[in-house]
């Protein structure tokens, strides 16, 4: 089983295009595993996928992107669908990080961190993770430090993604510092 490819397709379905797979999604992003399996197995690209394959896919991944509970599965972050996915608000650590491309810095300094095509701004719990995120877009990425303590105290909401990924609506530029 090509678990990495399966994970990419499941992410695509759950983050960006549930309608292509005829999935009914609730406001927290959960869909029935049965529906997902039926769509994937009709497509047939991965052979016959079972519930256990989805569990192994999550287990084998170096990042916790999906979770399974009570017969349902959801993506933990990354959504771009028009329907708003409600995330659990959480008190952030004092500092968070964001890895990005050098070419975006001027605009971020001016406008702050914006969700762009996703529903939330994605932040990293540590510098190493932020660096990996930034490397997707630039071979020499910039690491931004977010004063999440002060932002939170000033009323900026933060949400739970996974243990490494934090989410926020917008981070105004006054809380962003280039390292
Ligand atoms: C940038 C992956 C100009 C922002 C990763 C980023 C992450 C601005 C890009 C997750 C801006 C959006 C999300 C502004 C933000 N002006 N550019 N004002 N504000 N940007 O992919 O954070 O492997 O939507 O810096 O690891 O890169 O898929 O967000 O470069 O956790 O599980 O706009 O996706 O996870 O890019 O990545 P993205 P991201 P997975």
Coordinates of C-alpha atoms and ligand atoms in Angstrom, one line a residue:
X1 CA 0.0 0.0 0.0
X2 CA 1.3 3.4 -1.0
X3 CA 0.4 5.2 2.3
X4 CA 2.0 8.5 1.5
X5 CA 0.0 8.8 -1.8
X6 CA -3.1 7.7 0.1
X7 CA -2.5 10.3 2.7
X8 CA -2.2 13.0 0.0
X9 CA -5.5 11.9 -1.5
X10 CA -7.3 11.8 1.8
X11 CA -5.9 15.3 2.7
X12 CA -7.1 16.5 -0.7
X13 CA -10.6 15.1 -0.1
X14 CA -10.9 16.2 3.5
X15 CA -9.2 19.7 3.2
X16 CA -10.1 20.9 -0.2
X17 CA -12.7 18.9 -2.1
X18 CA -15.2 16.7 -0.1
X19 CA -17.8 17.2 -2.8
X20 CA -15.7 15.4 -5.4
X21 CA -15.9 12.3 -3.1
X22 CA -19.6 12.9 -2.2
X23 CA -18.6 13.3 1.5
X24 CA -21.0 14.8 4.0
X25 CA -18.9 16.9 6.3
X26 CA -20.0 18.3 9.7
X27 CA -18.8 21.7 11.0
X28 CA -15.8 20.2 12.7
X29 CA -14.6 18.6 9.5
X30 CA -15.7 15.0 10.4
X31 CA -16.8 12.6 7.6
X32 CA -18.0 9.0 7.8
X33 CA -15.1 6.5 7.2
X34 CA -17.6 4.3 5.3
X35 CA -18.3 7.2 2.8
X36 CA -14.6 7.9 2.3
X37 CA -13.7 4.2 1.8
X38 CA -16.6 3.8 -0.6
X39 CA -15.4 6.8 -2.7
X40 CA -11.8 5.7 -2.7
X41 CA -12.6 2.1 -3.5
X42 CA -14.9 3.1 -6.3
X43 CA -12.0 5.1 -7.8
X44 CA -9.9 1.9 -7.2
X45 CA -6.5 3.7 -7.4
X46 CA -5.2 2.1 -4.2
X47 CA -6.9 -1.3 -4.5
X48 CA -9.3 -2.2 -1.8
X49 CA -8.7 0.1 1.2
X50 CA -9.9 -0.9 4.6
X51 CA -10.4 1.0 7.9
X52 CA -7.2 -0.5 9.1
X53 CA -5.3 1.0 6.1
X54 CA -6.5 4.4 7.2
X55 CA -5.3 3.8 10.7
X56 CA -1.9 2.6 9.5
X57 CA -1.7 5.6 7.1
X58 CA -2.1 8.0 10.1
X59 CA 0.3 6.0 12.2
X60 CA 3.1 5.8 9.6
X61 CA 3.0 9.5 8.7
X62 CA 5.7 11.7 10.2
X63 CA 3.0 14.4 10.7
X64 CA -0.3 14.0 12.4
X65 CA -2.6 15.2 9.6
X66 CA -5.7 13.2 10.2
X67 CA -7.6 11.7 13.1
X68 CA -10.1 8.9 13.5
X69 CA -12.9 8.8 16.1
X70 CA -16.1 6.8 16.4
X71 CA -16.3 5.7 12.8
X72 CA -15.3 9.1 11.5
X73 CA -12.2 10.7 10.1
X74 CA -11.1 14.4 9.7
X75 CA -8.2 16.5 8.7
X76 CA -6.7 18.3 11.7
X77 CA -5.8 21.4 9.7
X78 CA -5.3 22.8 6.2
X79 CA -8.9 23.3 5.1
X80 CA -9.7 25.5 2.1
X81 CA -13.3 24.6 1.5
X82 CA -16.0 27.3 1.6
X83 CA -17.7 25.8 4.6
X84 CA -16.2 27.1 7.8
X85 CA -14.5 24.4 9.9
X86 CA -14.9 25.1 13.6
X87 CA -11.7 24.5 15.6
X88 CA -11.2 24.3 19.4
X89 CA -9.9 27.6 20.9
X90 CA -6.8 27.1 23.0
X91 CA -4.4 29.2 25.0
X92 CA -1.2 29.3 22.9
X93 CA 2.4 28.9 24.2
X94 CA 4.2 32.3 24.7
X95 CA 5.9 32.1 21.3
X96 CA 4.9 30.4 18.0
X97 CA 6.8 30.4 14.7
X98 CA 6.0 30.6 11.0
X99 CA 8.3 29.6 8.2
X100 CA 7.8 31.4 4.9
X101 CA 9.5 32.5 1.7
X102 CA 11.7 35.6 1.5
X103 CA 9.5 37.0 -1.2
X104 CA 6.4 37.2 1.1
X105 CA 8.1 39.1 3.9
X106 CA 7.4 42.7 2.8
X107 CA 3.7 41.9 2.4
X108 CA 3.6 40.1 5.8
X109 CA 5.3 43.1 7.5
X110 CA 2.6 45.4 6.1
X111 CA -0.5 43.2 6.3
X112 CA 0.4 40.6 9.0
X113 CA -0.1 36.9 8.5
X114 CA -3.2 36.1 6.5
X115 CA -4.9 32.7 5.9
X116 CA -4.5 33.2 2.1
X117 CA -6.2 30.2 0.5
X118 CA -6.8 28.3 3.7
X119 CA -9.3 29.0 6.5
X120 CA -6.7 29.7 9.2
X121 CA -3.1 31.0 9.5
X122 CA -0.9 28.0 10.2
X123 CA 1.8 28.4 12.9
X124 CA 4.5 26.0 14.2
X125 CA 5.2 25.1 17.8
X126 CA 9.0 25.2 17.2
X127 CA 11.6 26.7 14.9
X128 CA 12.6 23.4 13.4
X129 CA 9.0 22.7 12.2
X130 CA 8.7 26.2 10.9
X131 CA 11.8 25.8 8.9
X132 CA 10.5 22.6 7.3
X133 CA 7.2 24.5 6.4
X134 CA 9.2 27.4 4.9
X135 CA 11.4 25.0 2.9
X136 CA 8.4 24.0 0.8
X137 CA 8.5 27.5 -0.7
X138 CA 12.0 28.8 -0.5
X139 CA 15.4 27.1 -0.2
X140 CA 16.4 29.7 2.3
X141 CA 13.2 30.4 4.2
X142 CA 12.6 33.1 6.7
X143 CA 11.5 32.2 10.2
X144 CA 9.0 34.6 11.9
X145 CA 8.5 34.6 15.6
X146 CA 5.0 35.3 16.8
X147 CA 4.5 37.0 20.2
X148 CA 1.5 34.7 20.8
X149 CA 1.2 35.5 24.5
X150 CA 0.7 39.2 23.8
X151 CA -1.5 38.6 20.8
X152 CA -3.7 36.2 22.9
X153 CA -3.9 38.7 25.7
X154 CA -4.9 41.4 23.2
X155 CA -7.8 39.2 22.0
X156 CA -6.3 37.2 19.0
X157 CA -7.9 33.7 19.0
X158 CA -5.7 30.6 18.6
X159 CA -6.9 27.1 17.8
X160 CA -5.7 23.6 18.1
X161 CA -4.3 21.9 15.0
X162 CA -2.1 19.1 16.3
X163 CA 0.9 19.1 18.8
X164 CA 3.1 20.9 16.2
X165 CA 0.5 23.0 14.3
X166 CA -1.4 25.9 15.8
X167 CA -4.1 27.9 13.9
X168 CA -5.2 31.5 14.1
X169 CA -7.5 33.8 12.1
X170 CA -5.1 36.7 11.3
X171 CA -1.9 37.7 13.1
X172 CA -1.5 41.5 12.9
X173 CA 2.1 42.7 12.0
X174 CA 2.8 44.1 15.5
X175 CA 3.1 40.5 16.8
X176 CA 5.4 39.3 14.1
X177 CA 9.2 39.5 14.3
X178 CA 11.7 38.2 11.8
X179 CA 14.4 36.0 13.4
Ligands
LIG1 C1 2.0 33.3 3.2 C2 1.6 22.1 5.4 C3 2.0 37.3 1.6 C4 2.4 32.3 4.2 C5 2.6 22.8 6.3 C6 2.6 31.0 3.4 C7 1.7 23.7 7.2 C8 1.5 35.7 3.1 C9 1.6 31.2 2.3 C10 0.4 23.8 6.5 C11 0.8 36.6 3.9 C12 0.3 30.3 2.5 C13 0.2 25.2 6.0 C14 0.8 38.0 3.5 C15 0.7 34.7 4.8 N1 1.4 38.3 2.3 N2 2.1 36.1 1.9 N3 0.2 38.9 4.2 N4 0.3 36.0 5.0 N5 1.4 34.5 3.7 O1 0.4 26.5 2.3 O2 1.6 28.0 6.5 O3 2.3 18.9 5.0 O4 -1.5 28.0 2.9 O5 3.6 32.7 4.9 O6 3.5 22.0 6.9 O7 2.8 27.4 4.3 O8 0.2 19.9 4.0 O9 0.3 27.8 4.5 O10 3.9 30.9 2.9 O11 1.5 23.1 8.5 O12 0.2 18.7 6.2 O13 1.1 32.6 2.3 O14 0.5 23.0 5.3 O15 1.2 20.9 6.1 O16 0.7 29.0 2.3 O17 1.3 25.7 5.4 P1 -0.1 27.8 2.9 P2 1.6 27.3 5.2 P3 0.9 19.5 5.3

